[in-house]
CSV table of C-alpha atoms and ligand atoms in Angstrom, one decimal:
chain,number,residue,atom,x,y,z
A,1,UNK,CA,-117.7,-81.7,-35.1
A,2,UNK,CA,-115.1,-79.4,-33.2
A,3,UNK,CA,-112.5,-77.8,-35.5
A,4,UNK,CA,-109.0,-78.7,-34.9
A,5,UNK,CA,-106.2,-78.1,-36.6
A,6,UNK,CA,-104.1,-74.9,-38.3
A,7,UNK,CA,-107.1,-71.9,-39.4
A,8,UNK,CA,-106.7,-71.3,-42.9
A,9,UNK,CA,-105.5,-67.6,-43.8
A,10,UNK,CA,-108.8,-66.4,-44.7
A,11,UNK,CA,-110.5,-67.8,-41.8
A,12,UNK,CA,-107.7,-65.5,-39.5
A,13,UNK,CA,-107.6,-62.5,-41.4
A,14,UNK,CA,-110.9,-61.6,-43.2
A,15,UNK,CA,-112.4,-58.5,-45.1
A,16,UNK,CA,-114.4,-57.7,-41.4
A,17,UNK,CA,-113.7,-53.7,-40.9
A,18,UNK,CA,-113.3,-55.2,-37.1
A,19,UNK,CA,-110.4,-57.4,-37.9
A,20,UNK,CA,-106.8,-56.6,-36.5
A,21,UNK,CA,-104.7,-59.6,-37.4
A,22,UNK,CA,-101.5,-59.5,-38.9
A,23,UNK,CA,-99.6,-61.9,-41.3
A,24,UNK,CA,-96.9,-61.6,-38.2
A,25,UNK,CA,-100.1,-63.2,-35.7
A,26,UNK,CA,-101.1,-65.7,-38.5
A,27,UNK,CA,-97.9,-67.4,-38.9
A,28,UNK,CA,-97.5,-68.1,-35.3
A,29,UNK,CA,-100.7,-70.5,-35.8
A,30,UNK,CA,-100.3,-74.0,-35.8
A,31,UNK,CA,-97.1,-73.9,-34.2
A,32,UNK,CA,-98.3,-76.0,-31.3
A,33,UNK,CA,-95.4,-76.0,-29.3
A,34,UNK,CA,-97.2,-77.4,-26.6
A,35,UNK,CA,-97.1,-80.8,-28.4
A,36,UNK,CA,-94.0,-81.4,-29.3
A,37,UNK,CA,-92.6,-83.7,-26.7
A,38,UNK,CA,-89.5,-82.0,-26.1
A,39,UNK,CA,-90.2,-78.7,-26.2
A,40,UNK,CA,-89.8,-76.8,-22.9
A,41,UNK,CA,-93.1,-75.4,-23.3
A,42,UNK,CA,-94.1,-79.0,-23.5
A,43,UNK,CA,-92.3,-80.3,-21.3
A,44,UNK,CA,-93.6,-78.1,-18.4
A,45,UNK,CA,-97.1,-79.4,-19.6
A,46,UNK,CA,-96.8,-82.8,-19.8
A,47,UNK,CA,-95.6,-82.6,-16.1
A,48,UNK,CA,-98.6,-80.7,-15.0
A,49,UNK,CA,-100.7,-83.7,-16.7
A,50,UNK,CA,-98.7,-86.1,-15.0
A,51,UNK,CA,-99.1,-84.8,-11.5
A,52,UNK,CA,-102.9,-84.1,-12.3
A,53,UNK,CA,-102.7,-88.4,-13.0
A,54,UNK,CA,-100.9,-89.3,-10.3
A,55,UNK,CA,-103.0,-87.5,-7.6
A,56,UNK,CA,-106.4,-88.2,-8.9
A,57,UNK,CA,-106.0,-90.8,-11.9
A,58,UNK,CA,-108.3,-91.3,-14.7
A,59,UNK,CA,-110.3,-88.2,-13.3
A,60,UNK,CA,-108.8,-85.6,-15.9
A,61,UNK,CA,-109.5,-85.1,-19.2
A,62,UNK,CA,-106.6,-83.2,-21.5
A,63,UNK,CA,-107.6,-81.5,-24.7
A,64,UNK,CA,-104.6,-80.3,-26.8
A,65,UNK,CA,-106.1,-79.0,-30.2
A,66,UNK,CA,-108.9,-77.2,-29.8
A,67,UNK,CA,-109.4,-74.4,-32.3
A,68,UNK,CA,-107.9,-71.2,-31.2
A,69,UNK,CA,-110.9,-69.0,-32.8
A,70,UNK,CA,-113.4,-68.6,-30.9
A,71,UNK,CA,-116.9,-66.4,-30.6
A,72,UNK,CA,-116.7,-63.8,-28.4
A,73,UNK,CA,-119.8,-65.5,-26.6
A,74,UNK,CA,-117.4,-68.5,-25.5
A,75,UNK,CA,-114.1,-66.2,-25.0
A,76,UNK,CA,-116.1,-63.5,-22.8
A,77,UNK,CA,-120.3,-64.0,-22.3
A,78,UNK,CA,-119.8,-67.5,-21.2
A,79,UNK,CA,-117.5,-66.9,-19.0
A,80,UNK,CA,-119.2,-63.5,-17.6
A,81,UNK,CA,-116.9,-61.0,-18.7
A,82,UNK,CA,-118.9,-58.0,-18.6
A,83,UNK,CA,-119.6,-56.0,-21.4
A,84,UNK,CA,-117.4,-53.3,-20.7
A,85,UNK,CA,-114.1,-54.6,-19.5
A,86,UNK,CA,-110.9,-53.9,-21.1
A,87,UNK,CA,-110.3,-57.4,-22.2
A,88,UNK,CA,-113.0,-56.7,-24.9
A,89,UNK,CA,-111.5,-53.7,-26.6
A,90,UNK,CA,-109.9,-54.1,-29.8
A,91,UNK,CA,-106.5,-52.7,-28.0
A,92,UNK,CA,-106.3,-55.7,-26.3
A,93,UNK,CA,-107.9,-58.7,-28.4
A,94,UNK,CA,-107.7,-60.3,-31.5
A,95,UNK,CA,-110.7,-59.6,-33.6
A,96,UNK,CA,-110.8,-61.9,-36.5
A,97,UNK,CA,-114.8,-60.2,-37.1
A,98,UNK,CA,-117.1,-58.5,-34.3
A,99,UNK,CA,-118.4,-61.8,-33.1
A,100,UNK,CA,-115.0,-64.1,-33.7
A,101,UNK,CA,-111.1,-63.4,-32.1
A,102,UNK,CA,-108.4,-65.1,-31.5
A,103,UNK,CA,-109.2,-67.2,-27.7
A,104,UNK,CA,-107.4,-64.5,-25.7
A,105,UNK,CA,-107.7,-67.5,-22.4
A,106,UNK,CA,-108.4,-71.0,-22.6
A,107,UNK,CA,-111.3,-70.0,-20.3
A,108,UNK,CA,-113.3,-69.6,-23.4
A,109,UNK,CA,-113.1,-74.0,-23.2
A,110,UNK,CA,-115.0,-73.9,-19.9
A,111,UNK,CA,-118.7,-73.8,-20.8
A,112,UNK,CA,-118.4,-76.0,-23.9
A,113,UNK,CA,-116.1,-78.4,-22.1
A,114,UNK,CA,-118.7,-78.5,-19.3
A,115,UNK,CA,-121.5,-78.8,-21.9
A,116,UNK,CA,-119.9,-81.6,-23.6
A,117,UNK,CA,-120.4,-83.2,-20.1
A,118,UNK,CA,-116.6,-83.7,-18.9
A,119,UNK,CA,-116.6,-83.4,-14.8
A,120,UNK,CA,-112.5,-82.9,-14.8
A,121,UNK,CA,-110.4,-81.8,-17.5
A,122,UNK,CA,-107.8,-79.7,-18.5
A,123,UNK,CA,-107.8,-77.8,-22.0
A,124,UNK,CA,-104.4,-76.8,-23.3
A,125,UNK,CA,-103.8,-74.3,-26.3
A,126,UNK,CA,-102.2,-71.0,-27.3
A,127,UNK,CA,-103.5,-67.7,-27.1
A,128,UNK,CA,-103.5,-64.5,-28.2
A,129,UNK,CA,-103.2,-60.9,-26.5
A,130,UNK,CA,-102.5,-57.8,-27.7
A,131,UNK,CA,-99.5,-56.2,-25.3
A,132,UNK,CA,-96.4,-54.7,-25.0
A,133,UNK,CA,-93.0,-55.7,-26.1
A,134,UNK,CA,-90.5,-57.1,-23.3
A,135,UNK,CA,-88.7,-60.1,-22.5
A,136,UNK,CA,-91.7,-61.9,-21.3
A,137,UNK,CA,-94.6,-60.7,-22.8
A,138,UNK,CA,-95.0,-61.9,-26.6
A,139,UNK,CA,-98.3,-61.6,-28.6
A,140,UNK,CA,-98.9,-65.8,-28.5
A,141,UNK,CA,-98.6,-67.7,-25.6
A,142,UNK,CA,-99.6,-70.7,-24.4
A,143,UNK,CA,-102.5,-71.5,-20.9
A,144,UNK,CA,-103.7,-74.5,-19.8
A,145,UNK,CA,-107.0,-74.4,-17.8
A,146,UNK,CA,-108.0,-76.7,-15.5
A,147,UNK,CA,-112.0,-77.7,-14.1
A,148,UNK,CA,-112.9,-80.0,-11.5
A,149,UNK,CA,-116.5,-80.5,-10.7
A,150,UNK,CA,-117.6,-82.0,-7.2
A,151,UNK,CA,-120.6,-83.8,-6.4
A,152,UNK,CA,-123.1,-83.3,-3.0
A,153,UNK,CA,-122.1,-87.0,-1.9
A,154,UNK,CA,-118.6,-85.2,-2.5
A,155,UNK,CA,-119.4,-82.8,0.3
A,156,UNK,CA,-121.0,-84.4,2.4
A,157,UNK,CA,-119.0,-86.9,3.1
A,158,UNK,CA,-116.2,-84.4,3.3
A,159,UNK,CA,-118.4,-83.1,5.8
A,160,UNK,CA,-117.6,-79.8,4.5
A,161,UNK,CA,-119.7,-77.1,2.7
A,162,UNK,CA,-119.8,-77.2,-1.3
A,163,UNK,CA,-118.0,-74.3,-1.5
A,164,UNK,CA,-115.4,-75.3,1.1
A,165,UNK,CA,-114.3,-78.3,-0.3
A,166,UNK,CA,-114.1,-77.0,-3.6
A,167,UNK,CA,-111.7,-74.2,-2.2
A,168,UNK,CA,-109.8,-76.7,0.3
A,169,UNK,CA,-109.2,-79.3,-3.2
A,170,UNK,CA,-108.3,-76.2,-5.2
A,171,UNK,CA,-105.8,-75.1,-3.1
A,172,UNK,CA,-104.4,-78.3,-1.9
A,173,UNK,CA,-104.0,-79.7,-5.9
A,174,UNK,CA,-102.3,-76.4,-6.6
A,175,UNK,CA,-99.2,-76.4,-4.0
A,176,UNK,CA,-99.0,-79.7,-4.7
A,177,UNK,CA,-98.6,-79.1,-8.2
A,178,UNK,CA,-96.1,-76.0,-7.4
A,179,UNK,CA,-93.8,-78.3,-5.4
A,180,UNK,CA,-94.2,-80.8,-8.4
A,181,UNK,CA,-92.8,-78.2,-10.6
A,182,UNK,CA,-90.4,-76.1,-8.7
A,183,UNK,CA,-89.8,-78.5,-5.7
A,184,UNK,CA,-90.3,-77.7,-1.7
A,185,UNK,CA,-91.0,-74.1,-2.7
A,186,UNK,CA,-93.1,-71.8,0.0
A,187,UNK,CA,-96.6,-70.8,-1.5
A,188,UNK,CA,-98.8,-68.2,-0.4
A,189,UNK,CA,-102.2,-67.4,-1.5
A,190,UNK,CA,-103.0,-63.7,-2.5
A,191,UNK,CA,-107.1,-62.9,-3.1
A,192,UNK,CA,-108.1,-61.6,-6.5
A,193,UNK,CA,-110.6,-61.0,-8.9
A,194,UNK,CA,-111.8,-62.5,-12.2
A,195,UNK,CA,-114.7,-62.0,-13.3
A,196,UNK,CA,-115.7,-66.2,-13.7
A,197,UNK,CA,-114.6,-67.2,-10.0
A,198,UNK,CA,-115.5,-66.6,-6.5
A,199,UNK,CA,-113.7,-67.1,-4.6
A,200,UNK,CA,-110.7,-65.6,-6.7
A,201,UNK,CA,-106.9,-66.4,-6.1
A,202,UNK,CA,-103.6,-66.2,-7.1
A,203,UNK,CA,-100.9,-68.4,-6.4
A,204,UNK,CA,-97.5,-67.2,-5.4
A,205,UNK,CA,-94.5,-69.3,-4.7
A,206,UNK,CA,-90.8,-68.4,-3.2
A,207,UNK,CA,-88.5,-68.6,-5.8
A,208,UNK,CA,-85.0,-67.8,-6.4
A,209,UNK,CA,-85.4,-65.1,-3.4
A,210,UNK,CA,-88.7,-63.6,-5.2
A,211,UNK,CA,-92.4,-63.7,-4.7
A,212,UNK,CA,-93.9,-64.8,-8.2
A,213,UNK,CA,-97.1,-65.1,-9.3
A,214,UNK,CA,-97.8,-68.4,-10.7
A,215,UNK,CA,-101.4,-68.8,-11.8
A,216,UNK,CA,-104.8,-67.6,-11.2
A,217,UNK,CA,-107.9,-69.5,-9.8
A,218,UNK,CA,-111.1,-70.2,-8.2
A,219,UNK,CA,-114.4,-71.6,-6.9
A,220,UNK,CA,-116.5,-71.0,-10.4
A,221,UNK,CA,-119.1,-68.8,-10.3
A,222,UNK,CA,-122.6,-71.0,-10.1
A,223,UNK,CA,-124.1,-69.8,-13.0
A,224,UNK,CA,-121.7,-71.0,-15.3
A,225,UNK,CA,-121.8,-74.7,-13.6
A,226,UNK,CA,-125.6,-74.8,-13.6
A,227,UNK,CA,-126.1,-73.7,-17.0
A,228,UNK,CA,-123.8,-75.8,-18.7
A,229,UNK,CA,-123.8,-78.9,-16.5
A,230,UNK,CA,-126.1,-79.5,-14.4
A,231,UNK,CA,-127.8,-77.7,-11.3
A,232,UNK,CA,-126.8,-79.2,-7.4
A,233,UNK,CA,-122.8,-79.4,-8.3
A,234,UNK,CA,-119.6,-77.3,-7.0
A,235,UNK,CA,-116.0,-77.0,-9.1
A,236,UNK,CA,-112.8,-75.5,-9.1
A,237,UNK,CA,-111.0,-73.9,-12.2
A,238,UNK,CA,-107.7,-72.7,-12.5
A,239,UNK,CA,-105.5,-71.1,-16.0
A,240,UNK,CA,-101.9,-70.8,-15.8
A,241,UNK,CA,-99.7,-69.6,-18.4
A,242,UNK,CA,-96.8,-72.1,-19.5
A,243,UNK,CA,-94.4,-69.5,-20.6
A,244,UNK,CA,-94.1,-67.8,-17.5
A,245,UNK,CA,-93.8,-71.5,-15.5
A,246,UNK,CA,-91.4,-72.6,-18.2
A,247,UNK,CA,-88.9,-69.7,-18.1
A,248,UNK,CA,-88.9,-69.5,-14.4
A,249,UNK,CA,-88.6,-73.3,-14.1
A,250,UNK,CA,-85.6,-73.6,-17.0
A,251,UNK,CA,-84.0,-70.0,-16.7
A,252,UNK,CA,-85.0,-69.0,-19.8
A,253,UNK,CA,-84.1,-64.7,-20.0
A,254,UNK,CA,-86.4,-64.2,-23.3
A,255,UNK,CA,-89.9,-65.8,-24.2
A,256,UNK,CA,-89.0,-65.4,-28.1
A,257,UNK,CA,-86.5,-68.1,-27.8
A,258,UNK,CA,-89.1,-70.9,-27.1
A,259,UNK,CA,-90.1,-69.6,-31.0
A,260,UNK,CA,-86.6,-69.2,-32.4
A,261,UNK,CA,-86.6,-72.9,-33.1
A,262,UNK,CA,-82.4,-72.9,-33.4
A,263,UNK,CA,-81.3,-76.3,-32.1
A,264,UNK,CA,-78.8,-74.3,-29.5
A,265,UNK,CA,-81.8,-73.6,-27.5
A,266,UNK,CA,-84.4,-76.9,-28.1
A,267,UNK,CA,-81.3,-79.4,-27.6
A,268,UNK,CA,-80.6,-78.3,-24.6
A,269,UNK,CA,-84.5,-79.2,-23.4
A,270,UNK,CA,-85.9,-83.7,-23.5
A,271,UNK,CA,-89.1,-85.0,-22.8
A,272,UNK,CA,-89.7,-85.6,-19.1
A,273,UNK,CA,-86.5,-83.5,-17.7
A,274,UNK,CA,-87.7,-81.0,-15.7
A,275,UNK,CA,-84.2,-80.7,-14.3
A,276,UNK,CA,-82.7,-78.9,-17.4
A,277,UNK,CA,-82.1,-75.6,-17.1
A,278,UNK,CA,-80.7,-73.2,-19.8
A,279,UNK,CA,-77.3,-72.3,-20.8
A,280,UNK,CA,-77.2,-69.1,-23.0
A,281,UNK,CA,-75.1,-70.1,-26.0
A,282,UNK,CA,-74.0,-66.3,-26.4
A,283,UNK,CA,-76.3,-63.2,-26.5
A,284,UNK,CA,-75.8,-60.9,-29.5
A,285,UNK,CA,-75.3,-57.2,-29.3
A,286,UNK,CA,-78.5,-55.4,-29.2
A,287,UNK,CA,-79.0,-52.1,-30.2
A,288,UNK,CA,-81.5,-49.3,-29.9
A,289,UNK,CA,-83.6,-46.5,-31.6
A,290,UNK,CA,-85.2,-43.7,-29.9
A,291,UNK,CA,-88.8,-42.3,-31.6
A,292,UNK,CA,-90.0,-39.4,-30.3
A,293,UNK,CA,-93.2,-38.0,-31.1
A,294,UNK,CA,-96.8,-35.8,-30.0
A,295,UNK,CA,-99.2,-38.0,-29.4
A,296,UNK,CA,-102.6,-38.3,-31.1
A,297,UNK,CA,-106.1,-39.0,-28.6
A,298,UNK,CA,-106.1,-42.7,-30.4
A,299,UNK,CA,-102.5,-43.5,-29.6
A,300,UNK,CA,-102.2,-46.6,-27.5
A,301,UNK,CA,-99.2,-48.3,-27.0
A,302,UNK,CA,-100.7,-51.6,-27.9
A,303,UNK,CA,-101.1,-50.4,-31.5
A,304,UNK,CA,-97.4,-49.0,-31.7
A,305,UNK,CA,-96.1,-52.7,-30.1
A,306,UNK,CA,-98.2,-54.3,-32.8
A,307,UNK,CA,-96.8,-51.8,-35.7
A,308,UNK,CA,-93.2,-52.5,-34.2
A,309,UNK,CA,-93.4,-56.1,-34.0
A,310,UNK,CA,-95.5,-56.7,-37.6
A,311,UNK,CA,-92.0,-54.7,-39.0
A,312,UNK,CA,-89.2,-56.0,-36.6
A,313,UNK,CA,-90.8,-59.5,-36.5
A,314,UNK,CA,-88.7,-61.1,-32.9
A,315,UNK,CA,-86.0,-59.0,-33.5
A,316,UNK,CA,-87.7,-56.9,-31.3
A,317,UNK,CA,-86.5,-57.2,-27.7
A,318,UNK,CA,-88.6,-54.3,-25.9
A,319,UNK,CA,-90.3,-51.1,-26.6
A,320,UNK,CA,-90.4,-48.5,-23.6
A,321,UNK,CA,-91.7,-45.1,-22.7
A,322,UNK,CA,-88.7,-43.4,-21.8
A,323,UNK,CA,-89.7,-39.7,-22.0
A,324,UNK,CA,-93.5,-38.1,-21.5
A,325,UNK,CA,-94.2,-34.3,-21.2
A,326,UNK,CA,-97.1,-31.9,-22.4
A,327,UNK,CA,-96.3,-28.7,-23.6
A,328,UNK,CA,-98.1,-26.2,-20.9
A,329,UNK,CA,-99.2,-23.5,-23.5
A,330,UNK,CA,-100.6,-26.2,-26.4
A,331,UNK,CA,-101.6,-29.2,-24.5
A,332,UNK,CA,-100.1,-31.5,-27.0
A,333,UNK,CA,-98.0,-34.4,-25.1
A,334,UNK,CA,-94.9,-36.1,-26.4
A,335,UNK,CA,-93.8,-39.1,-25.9
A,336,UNK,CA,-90.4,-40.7,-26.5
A,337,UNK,CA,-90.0,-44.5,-27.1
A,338,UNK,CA,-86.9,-46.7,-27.0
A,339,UNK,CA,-87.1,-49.3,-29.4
A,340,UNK,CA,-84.5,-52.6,-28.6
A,341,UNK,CA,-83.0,-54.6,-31.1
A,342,UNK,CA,-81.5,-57.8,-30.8
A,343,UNK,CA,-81.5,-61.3,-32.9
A,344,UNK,CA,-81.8,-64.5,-30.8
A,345,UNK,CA,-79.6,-66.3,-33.7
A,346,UNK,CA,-77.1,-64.0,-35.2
A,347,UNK,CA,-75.4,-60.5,-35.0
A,348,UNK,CA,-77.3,-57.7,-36.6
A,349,UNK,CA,-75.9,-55.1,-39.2
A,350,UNK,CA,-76.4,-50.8,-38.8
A,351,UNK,CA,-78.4,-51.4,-42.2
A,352,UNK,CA,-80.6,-54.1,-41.6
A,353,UNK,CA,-81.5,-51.9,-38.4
A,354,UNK,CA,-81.6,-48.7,-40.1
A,355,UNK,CA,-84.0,-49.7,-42.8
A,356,UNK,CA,-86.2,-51.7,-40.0
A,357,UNK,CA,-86.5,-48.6,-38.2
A,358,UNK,CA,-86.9,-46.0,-41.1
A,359,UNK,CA,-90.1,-48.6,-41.9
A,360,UNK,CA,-91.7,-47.8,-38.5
A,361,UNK,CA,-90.9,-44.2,-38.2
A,362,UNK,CA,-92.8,-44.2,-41.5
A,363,UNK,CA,-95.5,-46.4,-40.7
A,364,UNK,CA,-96.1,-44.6,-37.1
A,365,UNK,CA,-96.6,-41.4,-38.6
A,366,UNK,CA,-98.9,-42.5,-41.6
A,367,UNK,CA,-101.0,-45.4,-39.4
A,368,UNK,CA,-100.9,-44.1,-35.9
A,369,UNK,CA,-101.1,-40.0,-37.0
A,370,UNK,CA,-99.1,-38.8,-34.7
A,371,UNK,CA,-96.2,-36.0,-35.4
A,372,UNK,CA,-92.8,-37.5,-35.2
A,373,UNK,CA,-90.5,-34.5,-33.8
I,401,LIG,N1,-108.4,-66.9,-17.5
I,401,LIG,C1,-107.6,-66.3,-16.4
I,401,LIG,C2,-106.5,-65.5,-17.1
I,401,LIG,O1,-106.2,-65.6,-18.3
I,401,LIG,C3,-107.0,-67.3,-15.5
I,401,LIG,C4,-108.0,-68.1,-14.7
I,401,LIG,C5,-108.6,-69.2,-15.2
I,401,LIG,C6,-108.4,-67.6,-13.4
I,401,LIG,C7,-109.6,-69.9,-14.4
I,401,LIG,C8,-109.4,-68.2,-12.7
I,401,LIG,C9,-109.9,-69.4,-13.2
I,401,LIG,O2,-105.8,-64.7,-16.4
């Protein structure tokens, strides 16, 4: 009775006052390029599922399709996001009504997942964040979460305490999955927060002469186990993001190309070679548009990303702040943003710019109400 498949438009962008989709957000939906076999994307995935089977097999689970809307309950209560964090704010989610967005983590799988009454599994999908506009960060992306629950006969005959064990397998299944991916790479563990584990880490491996943050993970918080298992159990959970692994792993320089769908790029990826690694096939000129303009107290960057992108589509490379002051005498502050344009595919004409960015000039001054100087 779980919905799979592509949301129908009206079931993404509704008459709520609280939604914020765009058209732009709805047709990336049902792209699921995390299950088609020879896209990098699912490449990189099928090889996390294939070391998860060869260190412990039969234990995992994988779910591929489950629906990327979600209740708030499941993306943030069940998970115990608390009530005031950021993650919640319209600026930063999906709303598709006040009690439905767009899974903004595959941690919203954890609870039901658990409830359904799977021990080990790993839950694979795209999500959806609200963000700025660079070469790696892209309004869709792509997690896979992993849970692994351990019994008391687990522990004790580990000899170890619950929460030991659970930290100890955690860690061990992760740099062995790093070294899997990215082979004998040096990983270090760096302590964090989220609000559904504790312990919280992050893993970091040495890569290409850089520290890089791979994914983040943790002992799950006990509520979360005993309410939607069962009480006198102990688990792990990680989330990664496949983008970010992909792109590091196949030298990919822009996250839109794994959504460009020009053969240049997918040919050059096959099912079950992580050994590929991308060969630009020419990079077209960009070009660039600076906005200046006094800033309004509801400006957010987020919005003007979202405004930029639902105009520009993936021609747009990267929005920056390149100039901030406030005038001393009136308080106002204006900012100045540099707008970069560049096709994945083909070269670009003046026009085609020039009418792109006379749209958002327009559109930022009569949406966001702010004063373009
Ligand atoms: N949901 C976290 C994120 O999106 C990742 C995470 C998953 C961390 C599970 C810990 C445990 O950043």
């Amino acid at each position: 009775e779980l919905k799979t498949g592509k949301p129908k438009r009206e079931d993404v962008i509704t008459g709520s006052a609280d939604n914020n989709v765009s058209d732009y957000i709805y047709e990336k939906m049902g792209a699921d390029l995390h299950r088609q076999p020879d896209h990098p994307i699912c490449i990189i995935k099928q090889a996390i599922y294939d070391f998860f089977e060869k260190r412990n097999p039969g234990m995992f689970k994988t779910f591929d399709d489950r629906y990327p809307i979600v209740t708030t309950h499941a993306n943030f209560d069940e998970v115990l996001v608390p009530k005031d964090h950021i993650s919640r704010s319209p600026n930063d989610t999906y709303y598709v009504d006040a009690n439905t967005v767009l899974r903004c983590h595959t941690s919203a799988h954890q609870a039901e997942t658990l409830r359904a009454g799977h021990p080990a599994f790993l839950v694979t999908g795209d999500v959806y964040r609200r963000d700025s506009i660079d070469s790696t960060h892209y309004p869709v992306f792509h997690q896979m979460e992993g849970v692994r629950v351990f019994t008391e006969a687990e522990w004790t005959a580990a000899g170890a305490d619950a929460t030991a064990l659970a930290e100890k397998d955690l860690k061990d299944a992760l740099e062995g999955l790093a070294k899997h991916l990215f082979g004998d790479v040096e990983c270090r563990w760096i302590d964090a927060y989220f609000p559904f584990t504790n312990p919280s880490f992050e893993l970091e491996i040495f890569f290409k002469g850089k520290w890089l943050e791979v994914l983040g993970c943790g002992v799950m918080e006990q509520v979360i186990l005993d309410g939607n298992y069962k009480p006198g159990h102990k688990a792990w959970a990680f989330g990664l993001g496949l983008e970010r692994l992909a792109m590091v792993l196949f030298d990919v320089p822009d996250i839109r190309l794994f959504w460009s769908g020009d053969d240049r790029f997918l040919k050059q990826f096959k099912a079950g070679d992580l050994s590929a690694r991308f060969k630009p096939y020419s990079k077209y000129p960009s070009c660039y548009k600076d906005m200046a303009f006094w800033v309004s107290p509801e400006f957010s960057e987020n919005n003007l990303c979202e405004l930029v992108r639902n105009i520009g589509g993936d021609l747009v490379e990267e929005v920056t702040l390149i100039d901030n002051f406030t005038n001393k005498k009136t308080g106002r502050t204006s900012n100045c943003y540099r707008i970069v344009y560049r096709s994945m595919e083909r070269s670009l004409t003046d026009e085609e710019i020039n009418a792109i960015q006379d749209k958002v000039r327009q559109q930022v001054a009569d949406v966001l109400k702010v004063e373009l100087r």
